[in-house]
Short mmCIF file of N, CA and C and ligand atoms in Angstrom, two decimals:
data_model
loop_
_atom_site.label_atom_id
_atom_site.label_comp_id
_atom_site.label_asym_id
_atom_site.label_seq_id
_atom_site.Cartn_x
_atom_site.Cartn_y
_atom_site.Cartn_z
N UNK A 35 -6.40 -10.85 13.76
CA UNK A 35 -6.35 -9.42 14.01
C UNK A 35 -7.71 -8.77 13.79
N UNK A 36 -8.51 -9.15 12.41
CA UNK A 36 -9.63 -8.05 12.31
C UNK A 36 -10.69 -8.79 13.47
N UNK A 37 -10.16 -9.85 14.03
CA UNK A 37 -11.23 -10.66 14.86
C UNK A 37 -11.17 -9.90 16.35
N UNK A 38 -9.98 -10.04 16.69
CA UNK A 38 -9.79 -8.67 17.52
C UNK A 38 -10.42 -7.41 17.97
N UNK A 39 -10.48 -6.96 16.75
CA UNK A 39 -10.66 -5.72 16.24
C UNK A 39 -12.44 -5.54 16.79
N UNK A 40 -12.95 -6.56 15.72
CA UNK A 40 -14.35 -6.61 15.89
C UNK A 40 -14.76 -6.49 17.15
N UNK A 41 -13.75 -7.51 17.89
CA UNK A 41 -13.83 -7.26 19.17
C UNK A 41 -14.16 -6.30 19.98
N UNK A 42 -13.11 -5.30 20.14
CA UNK A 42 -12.87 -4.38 21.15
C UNK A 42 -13.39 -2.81 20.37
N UNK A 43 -13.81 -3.21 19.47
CA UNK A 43 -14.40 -1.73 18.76
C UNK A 43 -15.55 -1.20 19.56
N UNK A 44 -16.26 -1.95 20.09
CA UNK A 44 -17.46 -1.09 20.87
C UNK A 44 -16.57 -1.02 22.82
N UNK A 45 -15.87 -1.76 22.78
CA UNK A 45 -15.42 -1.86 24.44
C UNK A 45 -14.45 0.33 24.35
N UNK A 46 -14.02 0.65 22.82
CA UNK A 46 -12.94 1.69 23.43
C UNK A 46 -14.19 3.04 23.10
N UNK A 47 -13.48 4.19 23.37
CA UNK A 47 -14.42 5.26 23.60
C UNK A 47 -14.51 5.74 22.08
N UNK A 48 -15.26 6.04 21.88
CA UNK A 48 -15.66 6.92 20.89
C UNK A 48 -14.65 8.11 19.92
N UNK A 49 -14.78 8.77 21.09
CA UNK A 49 -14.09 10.20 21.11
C UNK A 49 -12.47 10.21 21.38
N UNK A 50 -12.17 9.09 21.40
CA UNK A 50 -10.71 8.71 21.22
C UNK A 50 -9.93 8.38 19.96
N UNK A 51 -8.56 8.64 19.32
CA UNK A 51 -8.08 8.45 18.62
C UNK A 51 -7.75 6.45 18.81
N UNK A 52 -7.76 5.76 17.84
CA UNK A 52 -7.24 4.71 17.72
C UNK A 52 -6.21 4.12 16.75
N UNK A 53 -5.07 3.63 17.87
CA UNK A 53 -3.64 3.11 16.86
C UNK A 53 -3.32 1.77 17.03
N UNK A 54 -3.23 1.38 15.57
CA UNK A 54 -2.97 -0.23 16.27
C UNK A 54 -1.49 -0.02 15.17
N UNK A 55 -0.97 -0.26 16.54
CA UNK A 55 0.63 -0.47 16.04
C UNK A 55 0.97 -1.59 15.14
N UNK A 56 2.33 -1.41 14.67
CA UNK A 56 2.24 -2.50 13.62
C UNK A 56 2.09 -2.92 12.40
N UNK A 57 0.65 -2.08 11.71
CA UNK A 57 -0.32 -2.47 10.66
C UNK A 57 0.01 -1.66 10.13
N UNK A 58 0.05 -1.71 8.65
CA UNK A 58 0.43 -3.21 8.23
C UNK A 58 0.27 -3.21 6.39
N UNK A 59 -0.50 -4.15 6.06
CA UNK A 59 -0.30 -4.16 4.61
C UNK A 59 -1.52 -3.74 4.15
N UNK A 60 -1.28 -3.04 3.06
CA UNK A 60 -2.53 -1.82 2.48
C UNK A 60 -3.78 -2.44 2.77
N UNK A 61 -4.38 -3.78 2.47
CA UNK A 61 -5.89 -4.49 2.79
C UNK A 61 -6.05 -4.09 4.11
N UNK A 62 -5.18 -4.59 4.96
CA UNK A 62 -5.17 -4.64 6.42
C UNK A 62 -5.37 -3.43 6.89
N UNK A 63 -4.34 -2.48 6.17
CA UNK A 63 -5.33 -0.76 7.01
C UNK A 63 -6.66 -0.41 6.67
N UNK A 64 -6.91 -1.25 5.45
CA UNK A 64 -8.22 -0.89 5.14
C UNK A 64 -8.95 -1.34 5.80
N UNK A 65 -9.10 -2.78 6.14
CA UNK A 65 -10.02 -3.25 7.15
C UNK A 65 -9.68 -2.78 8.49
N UNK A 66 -9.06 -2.69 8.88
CA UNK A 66 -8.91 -1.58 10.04
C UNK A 66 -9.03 -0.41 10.08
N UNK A 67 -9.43 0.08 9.22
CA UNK A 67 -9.84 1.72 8.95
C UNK A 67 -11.73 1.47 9.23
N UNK A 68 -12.08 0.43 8.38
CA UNK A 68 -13.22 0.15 8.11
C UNK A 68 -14.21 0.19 9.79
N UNK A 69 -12.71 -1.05 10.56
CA UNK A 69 -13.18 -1.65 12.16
C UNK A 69 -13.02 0.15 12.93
N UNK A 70 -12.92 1.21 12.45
CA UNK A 70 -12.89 2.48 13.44
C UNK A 70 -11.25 2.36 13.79
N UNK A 71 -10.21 2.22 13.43
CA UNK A 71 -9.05 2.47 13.20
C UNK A 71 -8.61 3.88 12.56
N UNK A 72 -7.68 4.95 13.87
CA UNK A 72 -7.70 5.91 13.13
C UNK A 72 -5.86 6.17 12.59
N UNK A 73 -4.89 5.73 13.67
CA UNK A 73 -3.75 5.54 13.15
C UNK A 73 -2.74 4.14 13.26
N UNK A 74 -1.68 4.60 12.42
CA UNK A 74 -0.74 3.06 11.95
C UNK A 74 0.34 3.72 12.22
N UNK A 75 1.52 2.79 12.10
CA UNK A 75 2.90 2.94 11.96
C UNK A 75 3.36 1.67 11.73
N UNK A 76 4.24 1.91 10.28
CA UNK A 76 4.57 0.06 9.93
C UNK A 76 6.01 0.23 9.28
N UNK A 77 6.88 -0.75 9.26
CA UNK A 77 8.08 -0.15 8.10
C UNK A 77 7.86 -0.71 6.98
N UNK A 78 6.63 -1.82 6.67
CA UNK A 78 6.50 -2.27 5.50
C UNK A 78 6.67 -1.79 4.14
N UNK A 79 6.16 -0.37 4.00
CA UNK A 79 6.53 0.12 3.31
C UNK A 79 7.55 0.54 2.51
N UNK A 80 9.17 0.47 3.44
CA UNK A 80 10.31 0.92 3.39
C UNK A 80 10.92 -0.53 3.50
N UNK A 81 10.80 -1.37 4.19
CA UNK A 81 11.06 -2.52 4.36
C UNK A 81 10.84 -3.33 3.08
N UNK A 82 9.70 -3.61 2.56
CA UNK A 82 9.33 -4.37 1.64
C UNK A 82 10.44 -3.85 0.17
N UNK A 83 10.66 -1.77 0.23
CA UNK A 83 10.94 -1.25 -1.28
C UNK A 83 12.34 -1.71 -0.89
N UNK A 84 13.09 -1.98 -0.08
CA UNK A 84 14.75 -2.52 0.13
C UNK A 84 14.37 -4.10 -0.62
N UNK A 85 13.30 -4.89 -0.33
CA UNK A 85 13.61 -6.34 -0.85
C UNK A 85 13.17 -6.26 -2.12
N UNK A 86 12.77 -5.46 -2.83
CA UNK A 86 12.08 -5.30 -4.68
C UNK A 86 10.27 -5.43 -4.39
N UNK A 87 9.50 -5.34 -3.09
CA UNK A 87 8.37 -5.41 -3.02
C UNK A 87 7.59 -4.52 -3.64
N UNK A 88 7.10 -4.11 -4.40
CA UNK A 88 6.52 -2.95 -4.61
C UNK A 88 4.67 -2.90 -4.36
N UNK A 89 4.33 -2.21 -3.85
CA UNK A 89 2.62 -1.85 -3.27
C UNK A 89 1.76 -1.49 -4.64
N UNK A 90 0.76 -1.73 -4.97
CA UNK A 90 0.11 -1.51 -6.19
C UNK A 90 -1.51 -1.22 -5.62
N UNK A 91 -1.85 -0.92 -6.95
CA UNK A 91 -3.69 -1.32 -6.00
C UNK A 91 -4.14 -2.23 -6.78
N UNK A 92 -3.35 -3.29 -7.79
CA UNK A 92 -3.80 -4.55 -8.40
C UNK A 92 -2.80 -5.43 -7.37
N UNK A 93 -2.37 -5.27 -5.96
CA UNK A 93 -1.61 -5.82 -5.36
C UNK A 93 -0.04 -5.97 -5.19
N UNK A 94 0.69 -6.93 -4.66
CA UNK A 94 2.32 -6.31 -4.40
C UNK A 94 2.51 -6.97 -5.70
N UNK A 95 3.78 -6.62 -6.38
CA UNK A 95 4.77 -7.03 -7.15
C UNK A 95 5.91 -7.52 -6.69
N UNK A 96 6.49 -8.29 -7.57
CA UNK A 96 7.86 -8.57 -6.68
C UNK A 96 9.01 -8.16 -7.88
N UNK A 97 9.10 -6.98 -7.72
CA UNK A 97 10.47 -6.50 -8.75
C UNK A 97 11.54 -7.08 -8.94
N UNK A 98 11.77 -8.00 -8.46
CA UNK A 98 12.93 -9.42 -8.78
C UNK A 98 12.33 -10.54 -9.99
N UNK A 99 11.05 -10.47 -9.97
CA UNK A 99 10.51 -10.98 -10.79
C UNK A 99 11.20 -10.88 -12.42
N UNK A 100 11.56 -12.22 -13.28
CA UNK A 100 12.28 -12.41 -14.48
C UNK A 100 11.11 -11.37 -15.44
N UNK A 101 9.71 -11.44 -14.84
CA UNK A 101 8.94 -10.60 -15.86
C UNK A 101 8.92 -9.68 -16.31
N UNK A 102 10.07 -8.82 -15.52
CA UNK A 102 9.52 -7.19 -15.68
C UNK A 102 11.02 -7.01 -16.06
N UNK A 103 12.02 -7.90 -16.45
CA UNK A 103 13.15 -7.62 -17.40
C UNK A 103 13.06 -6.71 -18.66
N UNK A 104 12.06 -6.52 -18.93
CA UNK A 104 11.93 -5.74 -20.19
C UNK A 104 10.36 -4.96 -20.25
N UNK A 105 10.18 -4.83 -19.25
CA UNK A 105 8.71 -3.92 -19.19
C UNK A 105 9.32 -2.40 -18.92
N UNK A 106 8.35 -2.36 -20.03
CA UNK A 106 8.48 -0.59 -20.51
C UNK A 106 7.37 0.29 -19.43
N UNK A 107 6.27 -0.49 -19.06
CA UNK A 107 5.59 0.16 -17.70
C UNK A 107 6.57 0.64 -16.34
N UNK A 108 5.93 1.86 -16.29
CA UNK A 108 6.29 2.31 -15.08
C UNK A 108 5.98 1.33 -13.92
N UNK A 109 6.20 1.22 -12.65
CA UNK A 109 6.24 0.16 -11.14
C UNK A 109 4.63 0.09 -11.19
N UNK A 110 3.78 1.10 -11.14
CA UNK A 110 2.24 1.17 -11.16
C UNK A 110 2.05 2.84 -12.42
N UNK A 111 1.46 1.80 -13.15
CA UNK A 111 0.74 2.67 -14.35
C UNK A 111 0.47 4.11 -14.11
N UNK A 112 -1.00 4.26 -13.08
CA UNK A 112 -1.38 5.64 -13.15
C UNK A 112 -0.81 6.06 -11.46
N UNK A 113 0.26 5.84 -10.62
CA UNK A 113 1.24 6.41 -9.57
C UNK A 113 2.13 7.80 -10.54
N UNK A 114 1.63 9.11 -9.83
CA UNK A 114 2.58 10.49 -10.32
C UNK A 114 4.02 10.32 -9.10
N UNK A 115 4.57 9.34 -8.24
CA UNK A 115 5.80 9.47 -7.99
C UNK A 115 6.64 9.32 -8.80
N UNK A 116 7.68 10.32 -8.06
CA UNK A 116 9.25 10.39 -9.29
C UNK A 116 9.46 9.20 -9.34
N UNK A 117 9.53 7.77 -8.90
CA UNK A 117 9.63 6.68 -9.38
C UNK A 117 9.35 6.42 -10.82
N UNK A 118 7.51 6.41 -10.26
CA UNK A 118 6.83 6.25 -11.36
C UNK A 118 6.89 6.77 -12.65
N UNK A 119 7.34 7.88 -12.70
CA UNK A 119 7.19 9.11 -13.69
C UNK A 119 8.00 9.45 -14.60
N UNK A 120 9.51 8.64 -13.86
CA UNK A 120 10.62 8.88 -14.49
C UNK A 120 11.63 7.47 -14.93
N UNK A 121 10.82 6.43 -14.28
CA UNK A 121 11.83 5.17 -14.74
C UNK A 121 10.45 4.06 -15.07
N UNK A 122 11.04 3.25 -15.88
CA UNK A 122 10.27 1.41 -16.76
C UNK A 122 10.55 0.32 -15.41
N UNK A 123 10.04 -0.23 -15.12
CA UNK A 123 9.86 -1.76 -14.37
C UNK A 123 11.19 -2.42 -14.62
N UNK A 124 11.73 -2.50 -16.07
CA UNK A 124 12.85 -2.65 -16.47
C UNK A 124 14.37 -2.51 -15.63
N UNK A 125 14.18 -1.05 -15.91
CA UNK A 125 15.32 -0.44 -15.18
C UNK A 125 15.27 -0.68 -13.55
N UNK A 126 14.33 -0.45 -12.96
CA UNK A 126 14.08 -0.91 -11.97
C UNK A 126 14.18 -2.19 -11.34
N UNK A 127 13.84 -3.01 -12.07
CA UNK A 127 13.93 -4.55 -12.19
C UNK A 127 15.91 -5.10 -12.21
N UNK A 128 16.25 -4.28 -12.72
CA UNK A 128 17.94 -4.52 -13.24
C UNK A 128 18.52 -3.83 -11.84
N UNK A 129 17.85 -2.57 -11.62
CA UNK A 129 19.24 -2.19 -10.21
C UNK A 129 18.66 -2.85 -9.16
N UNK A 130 17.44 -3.53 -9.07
CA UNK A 130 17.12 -4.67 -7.48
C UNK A 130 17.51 -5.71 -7.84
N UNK A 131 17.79 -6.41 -9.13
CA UNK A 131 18.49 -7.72 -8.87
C UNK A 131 19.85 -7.58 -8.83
N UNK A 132 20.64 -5.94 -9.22
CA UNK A 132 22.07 -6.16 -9.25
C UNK A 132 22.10 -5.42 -7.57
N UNK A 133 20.95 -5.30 -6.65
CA UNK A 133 21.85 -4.62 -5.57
C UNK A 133 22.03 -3.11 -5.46
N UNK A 134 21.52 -2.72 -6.90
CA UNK A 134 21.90 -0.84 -6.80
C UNK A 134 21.05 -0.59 -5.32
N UNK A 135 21.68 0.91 -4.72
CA UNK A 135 21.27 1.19 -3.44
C UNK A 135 19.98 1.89 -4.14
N UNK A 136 20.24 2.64 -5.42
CA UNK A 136 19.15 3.51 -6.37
C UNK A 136 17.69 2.39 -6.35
N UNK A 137 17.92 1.34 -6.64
CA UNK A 137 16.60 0.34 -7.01
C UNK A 137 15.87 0.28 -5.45
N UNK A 138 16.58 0.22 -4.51
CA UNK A 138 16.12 0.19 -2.91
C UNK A 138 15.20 1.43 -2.69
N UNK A 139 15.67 2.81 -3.26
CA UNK A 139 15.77 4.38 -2.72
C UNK A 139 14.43 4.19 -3.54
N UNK A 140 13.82 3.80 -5.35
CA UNK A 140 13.10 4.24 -5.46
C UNK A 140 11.61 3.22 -5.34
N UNK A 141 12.06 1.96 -5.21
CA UNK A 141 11.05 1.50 -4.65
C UNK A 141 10.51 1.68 -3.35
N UNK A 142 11.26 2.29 -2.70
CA UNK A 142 10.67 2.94 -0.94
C UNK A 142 10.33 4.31 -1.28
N UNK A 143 10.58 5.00 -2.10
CA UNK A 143 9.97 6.33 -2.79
C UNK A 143 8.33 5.67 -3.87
N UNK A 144 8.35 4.70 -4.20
CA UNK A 144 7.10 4.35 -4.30
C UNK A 144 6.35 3.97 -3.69
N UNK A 145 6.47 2.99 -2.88
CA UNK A 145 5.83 2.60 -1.57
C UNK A 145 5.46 3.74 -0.87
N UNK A 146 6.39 4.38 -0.54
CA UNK A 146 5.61 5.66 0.63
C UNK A 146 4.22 6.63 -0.20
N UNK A 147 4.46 6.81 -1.67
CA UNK A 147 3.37 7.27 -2.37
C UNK A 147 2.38 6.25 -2.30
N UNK A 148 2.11 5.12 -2.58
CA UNK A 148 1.55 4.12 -2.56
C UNK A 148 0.39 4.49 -1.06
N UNK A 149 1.22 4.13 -0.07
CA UNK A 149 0.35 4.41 1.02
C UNK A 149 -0.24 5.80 1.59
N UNK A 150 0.53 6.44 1.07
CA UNK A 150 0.01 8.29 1.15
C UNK A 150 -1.46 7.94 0.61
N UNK A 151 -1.68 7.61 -0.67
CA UNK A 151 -2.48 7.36 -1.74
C UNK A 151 -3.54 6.88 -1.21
N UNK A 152 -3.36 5.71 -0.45
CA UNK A 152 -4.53 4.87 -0.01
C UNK A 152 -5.14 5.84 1.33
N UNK A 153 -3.95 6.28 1.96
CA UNK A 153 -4.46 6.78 3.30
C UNK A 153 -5.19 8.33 2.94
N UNK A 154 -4.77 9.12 1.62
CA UNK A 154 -5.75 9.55 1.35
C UNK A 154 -7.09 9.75 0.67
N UNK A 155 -7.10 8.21 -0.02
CA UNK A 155 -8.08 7.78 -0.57
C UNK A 155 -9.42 7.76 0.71
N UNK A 156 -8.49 7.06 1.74
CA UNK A 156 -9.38 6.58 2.73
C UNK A 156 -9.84 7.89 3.79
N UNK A 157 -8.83 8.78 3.66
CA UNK A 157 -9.74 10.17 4.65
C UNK A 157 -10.90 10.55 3.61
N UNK A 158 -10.82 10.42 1.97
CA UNK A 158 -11.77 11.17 1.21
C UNK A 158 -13.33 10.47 1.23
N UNK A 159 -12.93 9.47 1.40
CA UNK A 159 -14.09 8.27 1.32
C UNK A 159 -14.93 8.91 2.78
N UNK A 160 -13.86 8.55 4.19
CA UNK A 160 -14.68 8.81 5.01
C UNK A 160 -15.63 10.09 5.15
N UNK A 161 -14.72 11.22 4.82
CA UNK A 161 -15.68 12.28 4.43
C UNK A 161 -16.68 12.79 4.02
N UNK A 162 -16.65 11.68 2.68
CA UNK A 162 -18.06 11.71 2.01
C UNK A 162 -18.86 10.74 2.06
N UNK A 163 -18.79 10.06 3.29
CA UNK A 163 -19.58 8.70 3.84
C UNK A 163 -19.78 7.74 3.14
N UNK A 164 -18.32 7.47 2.28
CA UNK A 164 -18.42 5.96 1.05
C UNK A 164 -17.45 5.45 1.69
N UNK A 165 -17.06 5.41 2.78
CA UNK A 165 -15.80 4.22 3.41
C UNK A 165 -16.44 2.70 2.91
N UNK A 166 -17.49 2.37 3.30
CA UNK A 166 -17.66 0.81 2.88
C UNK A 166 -17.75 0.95 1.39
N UNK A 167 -17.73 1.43 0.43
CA UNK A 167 -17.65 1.11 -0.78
C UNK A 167 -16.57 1.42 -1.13
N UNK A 168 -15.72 2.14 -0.79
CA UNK A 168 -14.72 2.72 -1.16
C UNK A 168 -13.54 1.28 -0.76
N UNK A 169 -13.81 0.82 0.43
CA UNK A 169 -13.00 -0.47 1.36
C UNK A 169 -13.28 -1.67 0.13
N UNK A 170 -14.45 -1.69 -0.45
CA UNK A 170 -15.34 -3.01 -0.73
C UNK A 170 -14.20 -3.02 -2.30
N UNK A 171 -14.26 -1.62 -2.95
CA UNK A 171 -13.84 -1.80 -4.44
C UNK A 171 -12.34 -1.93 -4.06
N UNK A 172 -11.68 -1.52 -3.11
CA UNK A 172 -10.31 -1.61 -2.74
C UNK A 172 -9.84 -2.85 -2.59
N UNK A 173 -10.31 -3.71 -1.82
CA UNK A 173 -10.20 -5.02 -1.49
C UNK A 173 -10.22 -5.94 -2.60
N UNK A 174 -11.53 -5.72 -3.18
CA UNK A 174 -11.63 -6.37 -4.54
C UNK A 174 -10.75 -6.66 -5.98
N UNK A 175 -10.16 -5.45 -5.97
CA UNK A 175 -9.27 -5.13 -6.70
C UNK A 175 -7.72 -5.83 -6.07
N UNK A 176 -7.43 -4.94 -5.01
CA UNK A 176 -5.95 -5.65 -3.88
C UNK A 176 -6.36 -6.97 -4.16
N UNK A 177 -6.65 -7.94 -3.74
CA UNK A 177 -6.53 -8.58 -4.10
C UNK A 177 -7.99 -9.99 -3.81
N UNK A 178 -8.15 -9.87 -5.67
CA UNK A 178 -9.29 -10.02 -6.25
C UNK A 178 -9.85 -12.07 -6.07
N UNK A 179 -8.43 -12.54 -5.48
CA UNK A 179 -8.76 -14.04 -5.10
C UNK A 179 -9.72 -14.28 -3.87
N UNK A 180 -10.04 -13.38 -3.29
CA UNK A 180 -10.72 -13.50 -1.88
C UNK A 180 -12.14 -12.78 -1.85
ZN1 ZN B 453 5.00 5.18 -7.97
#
């Protein structure tokens, strides 16, 4: 995909909006934000908070995970969603492995903050002409094996 991308970035116009359908997972808009990408549409977000996925900026979690049986942390530490704000990993952790429709509702209520977050991380960056550093510490962090 970003090979693609690299691709056809000088072939489209300028002065045109660009959507690449599809995309996708938080790195991936970033590097496609980076390649002159201006919009997305994905259900990952909503998709992933129904299976216990949760979006982070130290990367996904998997809220099914036996680990977070007793974590007193909120889904992501410094996230102000009512998720975040008002329930432990714990509790959260207990209504996605029993099935609650509640554990589905607020991990897709985190996720959608999650990507609000990044996507306005990423208009602020471009604004103030730090997109490549702003992409570089994002990535690094998302995920720090690569
Ligand atoms: Zn949150």
């Amino acid at each position: 995909m970003l090979a693609c991308l690299d691709f056809a970035a000088d072939m489209l116009p300028a002065e045109k909006p660009r959507y690449l359908m599809g995309v996708g997972k938080p790195d991936d808009i970033v590097e496609a934000v980076v390649r002159g990408v201006d919009m997305f549409d994905c259900v990952l977000p909503t998709r992933s908070g129904r299976t216990g996925q949760a979006f982070t900026a130290d990367g996904p979690l998997n809220m099914r995970n036996a680990r977070f049986a007793e974590d007193k942390d909120p889904i992501e530490p410094d996230c102000p969603c009512p998720a975040c704000t008002t329930f432990e990993r714990a509790y959260v952790h207990h209504l996605v492995k029993s099935g609650e429709i509640l554990g589905a509702m607020l991990m897709t209520q985190h996720n959608l903050w999650f990507y609000q977050r990044v996507m306005q991380a990423l208009r602020d960056a471009i604004a103030e002409r730090r997109l490549q550093a702003f992409a570089r510490e994002f990535l690094q962090r998302y995920r720090p094996a690569n």
